[in-house]
Amino acid sequence: MRIVVIGATGHVGGYLVPRLVEAGHEVIALSRGQHKVYREHGAWETVRRLVVDRSAEETAGTFGRRVRDLQPDAVVDMICFTLSSAQHLVEGLRGHVQHFLSCGTIWVHGHSVQVPTTEDQVRCPFGEYGVQKAQIEAYLLKEARLHGFPATVLHPGHIVGTGWAPLNPAGHFNPGVFVRLARGESLSLPNLGLETVHHVHADDVALAFAQALVRRNSAVGESFHVVSPAALTLRGYAEAVAGWFGKTASLSYLPWEQWRAATGEDEAAQTWDHIAHSPNCSIEKAHRLLGFRPCYSSLQAVYESVMWLIRHKVIEVA
Ligand SMILES: NC(=O)c1ccc[n+]([C@@H]2O[C@H](COP(=O)([O-])OP(=O)(O)OC[C@H]3O[C@@H](n4cnc5c(N)ncnc54)[C@H](OP(=O)(O)O)[C@@H]3O)[C@@H](O)[C@H]2O)c1
């Protein structure tokens, strides 16, 4: 197939595009060209790369037509964040693509109710990002089920890979937390450290997109969680990281307001967003319908990423 990937050079695209090329597809990669590909791979030699600013072209009303004119069999939209953005693209592609895959997020669920959360649970999103992604999901699935638009939505958890800092055991992105744990230094966690995070390796996200393309008949009109086989508690995550360095985690626990007061504003806001959601999602549906079997557990994915940070001297743990 000819597959257009919108937002192709990012964390997921760096794995997805080589996977699609290796599977024999012709890939057209769209991005603004502002960032290098996260992961170099020989497959990029055969990929047609187009410099396109989706936001600017949407404002001009030309983006949907631009993608349609590339005559794709399938389109992977990695960077849709608003309902109007999704609507514009669907109107441009209606009747012209065999499969349309959109990247969502497990934030469409808001807080968890019965865990592991399944895709059929009622959506209670909060925060602009999750609310918009839930609206996009609802719109695309309705278009698929009512009007035959061939949409699939894949919802990743916290994406991890080499080249950037993973979500850490304190629920934010400061890689200094890994340093503290590696050195056996004390770390305080909010509440009882029992709130959860749910990572996924970027290559497993890429795998899920590739599988959805293969299993089109099962995928169209459906949404799927794309996460590791099991979520982590902050406490268990911290203990495991310390153990990688032969240390026992020295953890203390503070009620949220005290923990927030002792933490930088940005980091506290990131942690709040993660623990307020405390995701714990099921991949049973993706396993059953797409044959999705992630290669990485959460800890394996984070381990690979942290070792990359050490090797590239982003963090110093000795
Ligand atoms: N990060 C997470 O933990 C997480 C969790 C759940 C879901 N998600 C979802 O994952 C998706 C993002 O995937 P990712 O992590 O692979 O993205 P990413 O690493 O942020 O990469 C974004 C890609 O889009 C391109 N891009 C950005 N703005 C653009 C524009 N206006 N026009 C054209 N291209 C543009 C970027 O290249 P240029 O900058 O060169 O244009 C790059 O190729 C989103 O839908 C997000 O909601 C992420």
GROMACS .gro file of C-alpha atoms and ligand atoms in nm:
model
  366
    1MET     CA    1   0.000   0.000   0.000
    2ARG     CA    2   0.094   0.362  -0.028
    3ILE     CA    3   0.077   0.491   0.328
    4VAL     CA    4   0.093   0.857   0.425
    5VAL     CA    5   0.215   0.912   0.782
    6ILE     CA    6   0.133   1.256   0.922
    7GLY     CA    7   0.386   1.349   1.193
    8ALA     CA    8   0.619   1.073   1.072
    9THR     CA    9   0.955   1.166   1.224
   10GLY     CA   10   0.861   1.166   1.595
   11HIS     CA   11   0.893   0.912   1.875
   12VAL     CA   12   0.652   0.663   1.721
   13GLY     CA   13   0.719   0.747   1.356
   14GLY     CA   14   1.087   0.670   1.409
   15TYR     CA   15   0.985   0.307   1.463
   16LEU     CA   16   0.669   0.295   1.254
   17VAL     CA   17   0.810   0.417   0.924
   18PRO     CA   18   1.088   0.151   0.914
   19ARG     CA   19   0.833  -0.115   1.010
   20LEU     CA   20   0.606  -0.012   0.721
   21VAL     CA   21   0.894  -0.003   0.472
   22GLU     CA   22   1.012  -0.345   0.587
   23ALA     CA   23   0.658  -0.477   0.535
   24GLY     CA   24   0.682  -0.368   0.171
   25HIS     CA   25   0.471  -0.050   0.180
   26GLU     CA   26   0.547   0.273   0.000
   27VAL     CA   27   0.565   0.539   0.271
   28ILE     CA   28   0.521   0.914   0.236
   29ALA     CA   29   0.633   1.093   0.551
   30LEU     CA   30   0.488   1.433   0.641
   31SER     CA   31   0.642   1.671   0.893
   32ARG     CA   32   0.750   2.035   0.912
   33GLY     CA   33   1.113   1.928   0.891
   34GLN     CA   34   1.192   2.109   1.215
   35HIS     CA   35   1.322   1.800   1.394
   36LYS     CA   36   1.553   1.519   1.288
   37VAL     CA   37   1.413   1.166   1.289
   38TYR     CA   38   1.438   1.034   1.646
   39ARG     CA   39   1.578   0.705   1.531
   40GLU     CA   40   1.804   0.671   1.231
   41HIS     CA   41   1.729   0.373   1.008
   42GLY     CA   42   1.827   0.278   0.654
   43ALA     CA   43   1.460   0.250   0.561
   44TRP     CA   44   1.438   0.630   0.552
   45GLU     CA   45   1.645   0.625   0.231
   46THR     CA   46   1.344   0.489   0.045
   47VAL     CA   47   1.086   0.716   0.205
   48ARG     CA   48   0.947   1.022   0.031
   49ARG     CA   49   0.960   1.304   0.284
   50LEU     CA   50   0.739   1.609   0.242
   51VAL     CA   51   0.768   1.929   0.441
   52VAL     CA   52   0.415   2.023   0.541
   53ASP     CA   53   0.283   2.234   0.827
   54ARG     CA   54  -0.047   2.074   0.907
   55SER     CA   55  -0.171   2.362   1.123
   56ALA     CA   56  -0.095   2.625   0.859
   57GLU     CA   57  -0.254   2.417   0.583
   58GLU     CA   58  -0.561   2.348   0.794
   59THR     CA   59  -0.605   2.719   0.852
   60ALA     CA   60  -0.578   2.769   0.478
   61GLY     CA   61  -0.830   2.485   0.429
   62THR     CA   62  -0.594   2.290   0.204
   63PHE     CA   63  -0.456   2.011   0.425
   64GLY     CA   64  -0.718   1.744   0.353
   65ARG     CA   65  -0.691   1.797  -0.022
   66ARG     CA   66  -0.311   1.794   0.001
   67VAL     CA   67  -0.316   1.449   0.166
   68ARG     CA   68  -0.583   1.317  -0.073
   69ASP     CA   69  -0.377   1.430  -0.375
   70LEU     CA   70  -0.097   1.198  -0.259
   71GLN     CA   71  -0.341   0.916  -0.344
   72PRO     CA   72  -0.277   0.711  -0.029
   73ASP     CA   73  -0.431   0.371   0.029
   74ALA     CA   74  -0.397   0.431   0.403
   75VAL     CA   75  -0.328   0.734   0.622
   76VAL     CA   76  -0.175   0.729   0.971
   77ASP     CA   77  -0.247   1.051   1.159
   78MET     CA   78  -0.001   1.075   1.449
   79ILE     CA   79  -0.071   1.436   1.542
   80CYS     CA   80  -0.442   1.511   1.564
   81PHE     CA   81  -0.531   1.711   1.875
   82THR     CA   82  -0.865   1.879   1.800
   83LEU     CA   83  -1.202   1.768   1.672
   84SER     CA   84  -1.196   2.032   1.398
   85SER     CA   85  -0.860   1.900   1.280
   86ALA     CA   86  -1.002   1.547   1.253
   87GLN     CA   87  -1.315   1.673   1.076
   88HIS     CA   88  -1.113   1.865   0.820
   89LEU     CA   89  -0.905   1.559   0.732
   90VAL     CA   90  -1.201   1.320   0.717
   91GLU     CA   91  -1.385   1.553   0.481
   92GLY     CA   92  -1.078   1.565   0.257
   93LEU     CA   93  -1.027   1.189   0.254
   94ARG     CA   94  -1.383   1.055   0.252
   95GLY     CA   95  -1.421   0.798  -0.025
   96HIS     CA   96  -1.050   0.815  -0.107
   97VAL     CA   97  -0.876   0.593   0.153
   98GLN     CA   98  -0.906   0.228   0.245
   99HIS     CA   99  -0.790   0.275   0.603
  100PHE     CA  100  -0.745   0.576   0.831
  101LEU     CA  101  -0.560   0.532   1.162
  102SER     CA  102  -0.555   0.804   1.426
  103CYS     CA  103  -0.334   0.824   1.733
  104GLY     CA  104  -0.533   0.891   2.049
  105THR     CA  105  -0.436   0.851   2.414
  106ILE     CA  106  -0.547   0.654   2.719
  107TRP     CA  107  -0.630   1.000   2.867
  108VAL     CA  108  -0.968   0.964   2.688
  109HIS     CA  109  -1.076   0.770   2.997
  110GLY     CA  110  -1.009   1.034   3.260
  111HIS     CA  111  -1.000   0.862   3.599
  112SER     CA  112  -1.014   0.484   3.611
  113VAL     CA  113  -1.327   0.306   3.733
  114GLN     CA  114  -1.290  -0.070   3.700
  115VAL     CA  115  -0.932  -0.174   3.625
  116PRO     CA  116  -0.777  -0.283   3.404
  117THR     CA  117  -0.982  -0.031   3.204
  118THR     CA  118  -1.135  -0.172   2.887
  119GLU     CA  119  -1.215   0.025   2.572
  120ASP     CA  120  -1.591  -0.014   2.625
  121GLN     CA  121  -1.600   0.182   2.951
  122VAL     CA  122  -1.782   0.515   2.967
  123ARG     CA  123  -1.548   0.805   2.889
  124CYS     CA  124  -1.494   1.060   3.170
  125PRO     CA  125  -1.208   1.268   3.027
  126PHE     CA  126  -1.078   1.580   3.199
  127GLY     CA  127  -0.823   1.837   3.083
  128GLU     CA  128  -0.834   1.990   2.735
  129TYR     CA  129  -0.604   1.728   2.581
  130GLY     CA  130  -0.805   1.426   2.699
  131VAL     CA  131  -1.140   1.591   2.625
  132GLN     CA  132  -1.040   1.674   2.267
  133LYS     CA  133  -0.895   1.326   2.209
  134ALA     CA  134  -1.219   1.169   2.338
  135GLN     CA  135  -1.419   1.390   2.100
  136ILE     CA  136  -1.194   1.287   1.810
  137GLU     CA  137  -1.238   0.920   1.901
  138ALA     CA  138  -1.618   0.951   1.926
  139TYR     CA  139  -1.634   1.137   1.595
  140LEU     CA  140  -1.412   0.891   1.406
  141LEU     CA  141  -1.590   0.583   1.536
  142LYS     CA  142  -1.927   0.734   1.448
  143GLU     CA  143  -1.803   0.820   1.099
  144ALA     CA  144  -1.685   0.461   1.061
  145ARG     CA  145  -1.999   0.297   1.195
  146LEU     CA  146  -2.259   0.529   1.038
  147HIS     CA  147  -2.095   0.643   0.717
  148GLY     CA  148  -1.837   0.375   0.639
  149PHE     CA  149  -1.532   0.598   0.685
  150PRO     CA  150  -1.259   0.337   0.754
  151ALA     CA  151  -1.125   0.477   1.083
  152THR     CA  152  -0.933   0.306   1.363
  153VAL     CA  153  -0.814   0.481   1.680
  154LEU     CA  154  -0.514   0.359   1.879
  155HIS     CA  155  -0.466   0.488   2.235
  156PRO     CA  156  -0.105   0.471   2.362
  157GLY     CA  157   0.002   0.504   2.725
  158HIS     CA  158   0.315   0.697   2.829
  159ILE     CA  159   0.544   0.649   2.530
  160VAL     CA  160   0.900   0.539   2.611
  161GLY     CA  161   1.201   0.487   2.389
  162THR     CA  162   1.565   0.570   2.343
  163GLY     CA  163   1.649   0.936   2.300
  164TRP     CA  164   1.425   1.105   2.555
  165ALA     CA  165   1.349   1.090   2.928
  166PRO     CA  166   1.069   0.852   3.028
  167LEU     CA  167   0.795   0.932   3.277
  168ASN     CA  168   0.971   0.868   3.610
  169PRO     CA  169   0.860   0.703   3.938
  170ALA     CA  170   0.760   1.040   4.084
  171GLY     CA  171   0.515   1.086   3.797
  172HIS     CA  172   0.703   1.364   3.614
  173PHE     CA  173   0.980   1.392   3.356
  174ASN     CA  174   1.283   1.515   3.550
  175PRO     CA  175   1.545   1.243   3.487
  176GLY     CA  176   1.714   1.344   3.814
  177VAL     CA  177   1.472   1.105   3.987
  178PHE     CA  178   1.650   0.813   3.819
  179VAL     CA  179   1.981   0.950   3.946
  180ARG     CA  180   1.855   0.968   4.306
  181LEU     CA  181   1.730   0.611   4.293
  182ALA     CA  182   2.047   0.484   4.126
  183ARG     CA  183   2.258   0.642   4.401
  184GLY     CA  184   2.038   0.511   4.682
  185GLU     CA  185   1.937   0.866   4.779
  186SER     CA  186   1.604   0.938   4.942
  187LEU     CA  187   1.299   1.011   4.729
  188SER     CA  188   0.957   1.123   4.845
  189LEU     CA  189   0.646   1.012   4.664
  190PRO     CA  190   0.297   1.158   4.681
  191ASN     CA  191   0.033   0.988   4.895
  192LEU     CA  192   0.112   0.618   4.948
  193GLY     CA  193   0.298   0.576   4.620
  194LEU     CA  194   0.019   0.346   4.506
  195GLU     CA  195  -0.115   0.551   4.218
  196THR     CA  196  -0.031   0.406   3.878
  197VAL     CA  197   0.139   0.486   3.550
  198HIS     CA  198   0.114   0.284   3.231
  199HIS     CA  199   0.402   0.302   2.986
  200VAL     CA  200   0.446   0.159   2.640
  201HIS     CA  201   0.756   0.133   2.423
  202ALA     CA  202   0.738   0.347   2.106
  203ASP     CA  203   0.817   0.039   1.898
  204ASP     CA  204   0.521  -0.143   2.051
  205VAL     CA  205   0.301   0.153   1.951
  206ALA     CA  206   0.444   0.121   1.601
  207LEU     CA  207   0.375  -0.254   1.612
  208ALA     CA  208   0.010  -0.190   1.701
  209PHE     CA  209  -0.033   0.047   1.406
  210ALA     CA  210   0.130  -0.208   1.175
  211GLN     CA  211  -0.094  -0.485   1.311
  212ALA     CA  212  -0.407  -0.271   1.269
  213LEU     CA  213  -0.316  -0.220   0.903
  214VAL     CA  214  -0.279  -0.596   0.858
  215ARG     CA  215  -0.602  -0.675   1.046
  216ARG     CA  216  -0.804  -0.398   0.878
  217ASN     CA  217  -1.134  -0.584   0.892
  218SER     CA  218  -1.112  -0.622   1.270
  219ALA     CA  219  -0.971  -0.274   1.323
  220VAL     CA  220  -1.208  -0.044   1.132
  221GLY     CA  221  -1.468   0.121   1.353
  222GLU     CA  222  -1.280   0.025   1.670
  223SER     CA  223  -1.046   0.182   1.922
  224PHE     CA  224  -0.770  -0.001   2.106
  225HIS     CA  225  -0.547   0.059   2.406
  226VAL     CA  226  -0.178   0.030   2.321
  227VAL     CA  227   0.013  -0.012   2.646
  228SER     CA  228   0.253  -0.257   2.807
  229PRO     CA  229   0.102  -0.573   2.957
  230ALA     CA  230   0.078  -0.416   3.306
  231ALA     CA  231   0.075  -0.075   3.475
  232LEU     CA  232   0.315   0.014   3.761
  233THR     CA  233   0.255   0.174   4.099
  234LEU     CA  234   0.489   0.466   4.163
  235ARG     CA  235   0.631   0.281   4.464
  236GLY     CA  236   0.691  -0.046   4.282
  237TYR     CA  237   0.842   0.143   3.989
  238ALA     CA  238   1.083   0.331   4.221
  239GLU     CA  239   1.187   0.009   4.397
  240ALA     CA  240   1.257  -0.163   4.066
  241VAL     CA  241   1.469   0.127   3.935
  242ALA     CA  242   1.680   0.135   4.254
  243GLY     CA  243   1.725  -0.242   4.221
  244TRP     CA  244   1.876  -0.203   3.872
  245PHE     CA  245   2.168  -0.027   4.043
  246GLY     CA  246   2.198  -0.267   4.336
  247LYS     CA  247   2.028  -0.025   4.574
  248THR     CA  248   1.722  -0.042   4.798
  249ALA     CA  249   1.490   0.250   4.733
  250SER     CA  250   1.484   0.493   5.024
  251LEU     CA  251   1.127   0.614   4.993
  252SER     CA  252   0.914   0.843   5.202
  253TYR     CA  253   0.555   0.945   5.149
  254LEU     CA  254   0.383   1.282   5.182
  255PRO     CA  255   0.018   1.383   5.153
  256TRP     CA  256  -0.039   1.545   4.813
  257GLU     CA  257  -0.048   1.909   4.929
  258GLN     CA  258   0.278   1.871   5.123
  259TRP     CA  259   0.443   1.686   4.838
  260ARG     CA  260   0.331   1.953   4.592
  261ALA     CA  261   0.467   2.232   4.814
  262ALA     CA  262   0.806   2.060   4.825
  263THR     CA  263   0.822   2.010   4.446
  264GLY     CA  264   0.879   2.248   4.153
  265GLU     CA  265   0.560   2.385   3.999
  266ASP     CA  266   0.602   2.223   3.656
  267GLU     CA  267   0.697   1.885   3.799
  268ALA     CA  268   0.407   1.892   4.047
  269ALA     CA  269   0.166   1.975   3.763
  270GLN     CA  270   0.299   1.683   3.556
  271THR     CA  271   0.268   1.446   3.853
  272TRP     CA  272  -0.084   1.563   3.927
  273ASP     CA  273  -0.188   1.499   3.569
  274HIS     CA  274  -0.050   1.145   3.588
  275ILE     CA  275  -0.175   1.044   3.932
  276ALA     CA  276  -0.517   1.203   3.879
  277HIS     CA  277  -0.554   0.969   3.582
  278SER     CA  278  -0.368   0.673   3.739
  279PRO     CA  279  -0.411   0.470   3.422
  280ASN     CA  280  -0.426   0.094   3.423
  281CYS     CA  281  -0.551  -0.026   3.086
  282SER     CA  282  -0.628  -0.362   2.934
  283ILE     CA  283  -0.477  -0.474   2.604
  284GLU     CA  284  -0.697  -0.780   2.580
  285LYS     CA  285  -0.896  -0.632   2.290
  286ALA     CA  286  -0.585  -0.540   2.089
  287HIS     CA  287  -0.444  -0.885   2.159
  288ARG     CA  288  -0.764  -1.060   2.049
  289LEU     CA  289  -0.852  -0.852   1.741
  290LEU     CA  290  -0.514  -0.725   1.621
  291GLY     CA  291  -0.283  -0.999   1.747
  292PHE     CA  292  -0.099  -0.726   1.942
  293ARG     CA  293   0.167  -0.870   2.173
  294PRO     CA  294   0.395  -0.597   2.306
  295CYS     CA  295   0.764  -0.683   2.313
  296TYR     CA  296   0.839  -0.472   2.623
  297SER     CA  297   0.705  -0.469   2.978
  298SER     CA  298   0.689  -0.120   3.131
  299LEU     CA  299   1.012  -0.180   3.323
  300GLN     CA  300   1.195  -0.322   3.020
  301ALA     CA  301   1.098  -0.017   2.815
  302VAL     CA  302   1.207   0.228   3.086
  303TYR     CA  303   1.529   0.033   3.151
  304GLU     CA  304   1.631   0.065   2.786
  305SER     CA  305   1.556   0.437   2.792
  306VAL     CA  306   1.742   0.504   3.119
  307MET     CA  307   2.047   0.311   3.000
  308TRP     CA  308   2.043   0.529   2.686
  309LEU     CA  309   2.034   0.843   2.906
  310ILE     CA  310   2.336   0.713   3.099
  311ARG     CA  311   2.533   0.610   2.788
  312HIS     CA  312   2.472   0.949   2.630
  313LYS     CA  313   2.565   1.128   2.955
  314VAL     CA  314   2.225   1.294   2.989
  315ILE     CA  315   2.235   1.167   3.347
  316GLU     CA  316   2.533   1.072   3.565
  317VAL     CA  317   2.456   0.798   3.816
  318ALA     CA  318   2.803   0.697   3.940
  319LIG     N1  319   0.407   1.124   2.443
  319LIG     C1  320   0.326   1.039   2.502
  319LIG     O1  321   0.362   0.980   2.607
  319LIG     C2  322   0.191   1.010   2.443
  319LIG     C3  323   0.101   0.931   2.515
  319LIG     C4  324  -0.021   0.898   2.458
  319LIG     C5  325  -0.052   0.942   2.331
  319LIG     N2  326   0.036   1.021   2.263
  319LIG     C6  327   0.002   1.066   2.129
  319LIG     O2  328   0.108   1.035   2.041
  319LIG     C7  329   0.105   1.125   1.932
  319LIG     C8  330   0.238   1.186   1.913
  319LIG     O3  331   0.325   1.085   1.868
  319LIG     P1  332   0.482   1.101   1.884
  319LIG     O4  333   0.515   1.091   2.030
  319LIG     O5  334   0.544   1.008   1.789
  319LIG     O6  335   0.501   1.254   1.838
  319LIG     P2  336   0.629   1.345   1.851
  319LIG     O7  337   0.747   1.268   1.893
  319LIG     O8  338   0.588   1.467   1.928
  319LIG     O9  339   0.651   1.386   1.699
  319LIG     C9  340   0.561   1.470   1.632
  319LIG    C10  341   0.582   1.457   1.482
  319LIG    O10  342   0.493   1.545   1.415
  319LIG    C11  343   0.565   1.642   1.340
  319LIG     N3  344   0.486   1.766   1.351
  319LIG    C12  345   0.462   1.839   1.462
  319LIG     N4  346   0.381   1.942   1.433
  319LIG    C13  347   0.355   1.935   1.300
  319LIG    C14  348   0.278   2.014   1.210
  319LIG     N5  349   0.211   2.123   1.248
  319LIG     N6  350   0.272   1.976   1.079
  319LIG    C15  351   0.339   1.867   1.036
  319LIG     N7  352   0.413   1.788   1.116
  319LIG    C16  353   0.421   1.823   1.247
  319LIG    C17  354   0.704   1.645   1.403
  319LIG    O11  355   0.807   1.684   1.317
  319LIG     P3  356   0.841   1.842   1.297
  319LIG    O12  357   0.853   1.902   1.433
  319LIG    O13  358   0.970   1.841   1.220
  319LIG    O14  359   0.727   1.897   1.220
  319LIG    C18  360   0.720   1.496   1.434
  319LIG    O15  361   0.743   1.424   1.313
  319LIG    C19  362  -0.001   1.230   1.966
  319LIG    O16  363  -0.119   1.201   1.897
  319LIG    C20  364  -0.017   1.215   2.115
  319LIG    O17  365  -0.144   1.257   2.158
  319LIG    C21  366   0.158   1.056   2.315
   0.00000   0.00000   0.00000
